CSV table of C-alpha atoms in Angstrom, one decimal:
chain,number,residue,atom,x,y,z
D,1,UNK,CA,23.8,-28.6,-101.2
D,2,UNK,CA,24.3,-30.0,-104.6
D,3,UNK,CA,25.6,-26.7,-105.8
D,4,UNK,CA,28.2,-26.8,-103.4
D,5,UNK,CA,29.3,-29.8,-104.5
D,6,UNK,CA,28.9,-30.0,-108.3
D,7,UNK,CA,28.3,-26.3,-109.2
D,8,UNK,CA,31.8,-25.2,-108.9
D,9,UNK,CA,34.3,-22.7,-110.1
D,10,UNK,CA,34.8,-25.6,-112.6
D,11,UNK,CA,31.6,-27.6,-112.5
D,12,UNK,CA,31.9,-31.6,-112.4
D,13,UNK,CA,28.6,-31.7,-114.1
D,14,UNK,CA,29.1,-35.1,-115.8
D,15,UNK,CA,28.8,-36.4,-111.9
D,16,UNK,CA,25.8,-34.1,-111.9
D,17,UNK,CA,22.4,-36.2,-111.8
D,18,UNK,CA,21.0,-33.2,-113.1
D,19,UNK,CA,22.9,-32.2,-115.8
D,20,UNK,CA,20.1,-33.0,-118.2
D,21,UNK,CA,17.7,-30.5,-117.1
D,22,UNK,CA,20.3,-27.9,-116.4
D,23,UNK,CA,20.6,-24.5,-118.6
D,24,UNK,CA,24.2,-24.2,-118.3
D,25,UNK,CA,24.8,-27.7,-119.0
D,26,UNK,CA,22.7,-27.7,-121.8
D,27,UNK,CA,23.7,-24.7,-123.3
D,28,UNK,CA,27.9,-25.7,-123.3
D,29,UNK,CA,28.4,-22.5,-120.4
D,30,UNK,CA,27.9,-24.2,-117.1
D,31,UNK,CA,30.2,-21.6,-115.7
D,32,UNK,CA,27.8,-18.9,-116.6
D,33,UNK,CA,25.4,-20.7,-113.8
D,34,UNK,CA,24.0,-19.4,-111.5
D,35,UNK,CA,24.0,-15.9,-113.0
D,36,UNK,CA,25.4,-14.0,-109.9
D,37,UNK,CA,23.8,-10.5,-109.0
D,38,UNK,CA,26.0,-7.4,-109.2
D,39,UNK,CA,26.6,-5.9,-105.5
D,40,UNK,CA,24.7,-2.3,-105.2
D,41,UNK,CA,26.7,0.4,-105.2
D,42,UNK,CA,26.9,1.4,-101.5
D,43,UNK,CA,26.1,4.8,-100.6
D,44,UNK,CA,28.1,6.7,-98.5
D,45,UNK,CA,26.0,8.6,-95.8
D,46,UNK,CA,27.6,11.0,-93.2
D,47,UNK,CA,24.6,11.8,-90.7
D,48,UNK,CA,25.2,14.4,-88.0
D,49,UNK,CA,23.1,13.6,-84.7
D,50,UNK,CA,22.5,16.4,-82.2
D,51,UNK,CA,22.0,15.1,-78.7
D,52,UNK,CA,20.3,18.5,-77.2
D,53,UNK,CA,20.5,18.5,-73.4
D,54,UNK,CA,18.8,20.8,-71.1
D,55,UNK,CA,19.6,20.2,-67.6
D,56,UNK,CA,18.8,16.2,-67.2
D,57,UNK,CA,16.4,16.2,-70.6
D,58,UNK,CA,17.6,15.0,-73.9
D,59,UNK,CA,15.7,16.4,-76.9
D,60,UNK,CA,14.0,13.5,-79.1
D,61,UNK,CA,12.0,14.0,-82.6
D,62,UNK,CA,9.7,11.9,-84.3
D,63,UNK,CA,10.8,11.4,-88.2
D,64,UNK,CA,7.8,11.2,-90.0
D,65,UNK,CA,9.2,10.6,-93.9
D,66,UNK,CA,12.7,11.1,-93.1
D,67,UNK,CA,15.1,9.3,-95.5
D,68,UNK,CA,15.6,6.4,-92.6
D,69,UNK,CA,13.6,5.6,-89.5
D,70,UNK,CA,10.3,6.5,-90.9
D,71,UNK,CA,7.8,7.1,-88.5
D,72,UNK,CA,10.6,6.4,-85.6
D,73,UNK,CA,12.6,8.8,-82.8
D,74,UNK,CA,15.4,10.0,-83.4
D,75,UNK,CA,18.1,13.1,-82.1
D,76,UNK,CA,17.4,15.6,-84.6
D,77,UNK,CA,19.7,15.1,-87.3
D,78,UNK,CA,21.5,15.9,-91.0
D,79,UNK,CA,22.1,13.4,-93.4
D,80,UNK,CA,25.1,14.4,-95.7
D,81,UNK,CA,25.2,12.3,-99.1
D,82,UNK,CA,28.0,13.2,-102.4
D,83,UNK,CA,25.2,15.2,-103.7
D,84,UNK,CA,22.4,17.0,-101.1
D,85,UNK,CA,22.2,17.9,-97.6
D,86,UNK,CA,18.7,16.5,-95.5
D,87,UNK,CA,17.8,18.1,-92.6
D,88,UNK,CA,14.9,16.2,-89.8
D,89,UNK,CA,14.3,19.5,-88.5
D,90,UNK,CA,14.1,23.4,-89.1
D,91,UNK,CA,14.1,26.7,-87.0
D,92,UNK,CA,16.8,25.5,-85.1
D,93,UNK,CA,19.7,26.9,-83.9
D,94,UNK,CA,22.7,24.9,-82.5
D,95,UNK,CA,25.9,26.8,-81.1
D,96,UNK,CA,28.8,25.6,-79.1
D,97,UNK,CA,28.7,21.7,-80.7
D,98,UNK,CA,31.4,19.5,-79.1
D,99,UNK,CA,31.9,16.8,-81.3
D,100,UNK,CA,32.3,12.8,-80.2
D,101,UNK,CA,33.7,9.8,-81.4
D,102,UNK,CA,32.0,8.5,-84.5
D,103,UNK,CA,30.1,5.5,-84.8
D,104,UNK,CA,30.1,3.3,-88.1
D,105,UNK,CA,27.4,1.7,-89.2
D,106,UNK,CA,25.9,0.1,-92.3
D,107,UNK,CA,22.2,-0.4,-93.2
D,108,UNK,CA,20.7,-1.8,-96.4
D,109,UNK,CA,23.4,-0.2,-99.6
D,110,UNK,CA,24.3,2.5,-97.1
D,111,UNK,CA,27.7,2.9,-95.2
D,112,UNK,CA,27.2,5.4,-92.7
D,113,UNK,CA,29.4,7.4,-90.2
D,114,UNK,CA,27.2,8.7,-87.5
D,115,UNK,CA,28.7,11.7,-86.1
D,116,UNK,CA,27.5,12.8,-82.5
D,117,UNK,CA,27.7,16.4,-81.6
D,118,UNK,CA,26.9,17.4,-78.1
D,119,UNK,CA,24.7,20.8,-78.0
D,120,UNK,CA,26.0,23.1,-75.5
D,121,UNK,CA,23.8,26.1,-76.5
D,122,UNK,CA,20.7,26.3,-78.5
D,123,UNK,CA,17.9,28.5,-79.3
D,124,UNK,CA,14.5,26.2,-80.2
D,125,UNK,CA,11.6,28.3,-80.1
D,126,UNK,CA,8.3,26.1,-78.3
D,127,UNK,CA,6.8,26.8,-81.8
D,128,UNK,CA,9.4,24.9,-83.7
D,129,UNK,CA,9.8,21.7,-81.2
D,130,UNK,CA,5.8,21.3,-82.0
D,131,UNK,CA,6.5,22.1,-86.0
D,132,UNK,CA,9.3,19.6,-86.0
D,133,UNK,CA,7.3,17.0,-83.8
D,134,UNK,CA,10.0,17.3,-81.3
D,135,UNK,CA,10.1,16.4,-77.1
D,136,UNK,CA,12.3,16.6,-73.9
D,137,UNK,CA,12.6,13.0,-72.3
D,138,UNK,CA,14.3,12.5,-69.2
D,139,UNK,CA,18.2,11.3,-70.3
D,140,UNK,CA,17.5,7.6,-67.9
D,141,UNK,CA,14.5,7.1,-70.3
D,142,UNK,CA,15.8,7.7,-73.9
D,143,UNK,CA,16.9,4.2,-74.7
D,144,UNK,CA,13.6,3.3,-74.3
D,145,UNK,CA,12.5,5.5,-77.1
D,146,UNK,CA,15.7,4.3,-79.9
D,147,UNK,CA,14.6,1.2,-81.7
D,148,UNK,CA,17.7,1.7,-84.0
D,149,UNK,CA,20.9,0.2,-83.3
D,150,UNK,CA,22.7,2.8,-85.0
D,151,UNK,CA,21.3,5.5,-82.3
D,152,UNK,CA,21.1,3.2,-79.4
D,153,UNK,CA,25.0,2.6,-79.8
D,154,UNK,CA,25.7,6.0,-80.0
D,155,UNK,CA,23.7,7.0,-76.6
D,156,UNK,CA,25.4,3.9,-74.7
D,157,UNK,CA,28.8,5.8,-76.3
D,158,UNK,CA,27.4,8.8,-74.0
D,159,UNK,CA,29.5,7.0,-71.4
D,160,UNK,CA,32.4,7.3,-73.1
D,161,UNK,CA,32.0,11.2,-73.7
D,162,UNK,CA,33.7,13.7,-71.5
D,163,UNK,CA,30.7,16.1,-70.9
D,164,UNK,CA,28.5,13.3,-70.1
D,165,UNK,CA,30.3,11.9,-67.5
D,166,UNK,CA,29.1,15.1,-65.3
D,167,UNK,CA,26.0,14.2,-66.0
């Protein structure tokens, strides 16, 4: 609180009952005080989900060491950054993608623009849903499987989404 009130853009330190142990004080640059830390660059992050539906199933994948959501379920999923391309999964192949409203979100120095694509065809051999530690769940149970609130706001946006609504 005493910051607040003494520590201003031009300090009042001679009503300071401090002054005599502070640095900037003491050093003739109380304006220098407290040294402020410089903002991290934030990184910009466009990250493609794929919400894979087969009949009333929605395909989920476990990200082991995936950039975010370590050890966490996820939609399989690209990450897009200025300078490389991060894939959660391989062996797939997506065809027909209808693309949705995006979804903004920030996490810790990243601003991210989720963009969901609905899958309308696919060809995911059994062998590559077990390489890429990925499962059907029943569309009324994925919520419970999303802890992040990036993901869980774009499956509640599902409502909002033409081809869901004949769901």
């Amino acid at each position: 609180i005493l910051g607040q009130k003494v520590c201003l853009l031009r300090p009042l330190c001679q009503q300071c009952p401090i002054s005599s142990f502070c640095q900037g004080f003491i050093q003739g640059d109380a304006i220098a005080y407290p040294v402020k830390k410089e903002k991290a660059e934030k990184i910009n992050v466009l990250w493609n989900i794929y919400i894979v539906l087969n009949d009333n199933q929605v395909l989920l994948q476990k990200w082991h060491d995936f950039y975010f959501l370590k050890n966490q379920i996820s939609f399989p999923s690209c990450l897009e950054f200025k300078d490389k391309t991060l894939k959660s999964y391989s062996d797939f192949e997506f065809d027909e993608l209808l693309a949705q409203k995006h979804v903004s979100h920030a996490i810790t120095n990243h601003k991210i623009v989720l963009q969901p694509y609905i899958v309308n065809k696919f060809n995911i051999s059994e062998n590559a849903l077990i390489q890429n530690d990925c499962f059907w769940v029943d569309k009324n149970q994925v919520t419970s499987y999303l802890v992040a609130s990036a993901l869980s706001k774009v499956w509640k946006n599902r409502r909002n989404y033409k081809y869901f609504r004949r769901l």
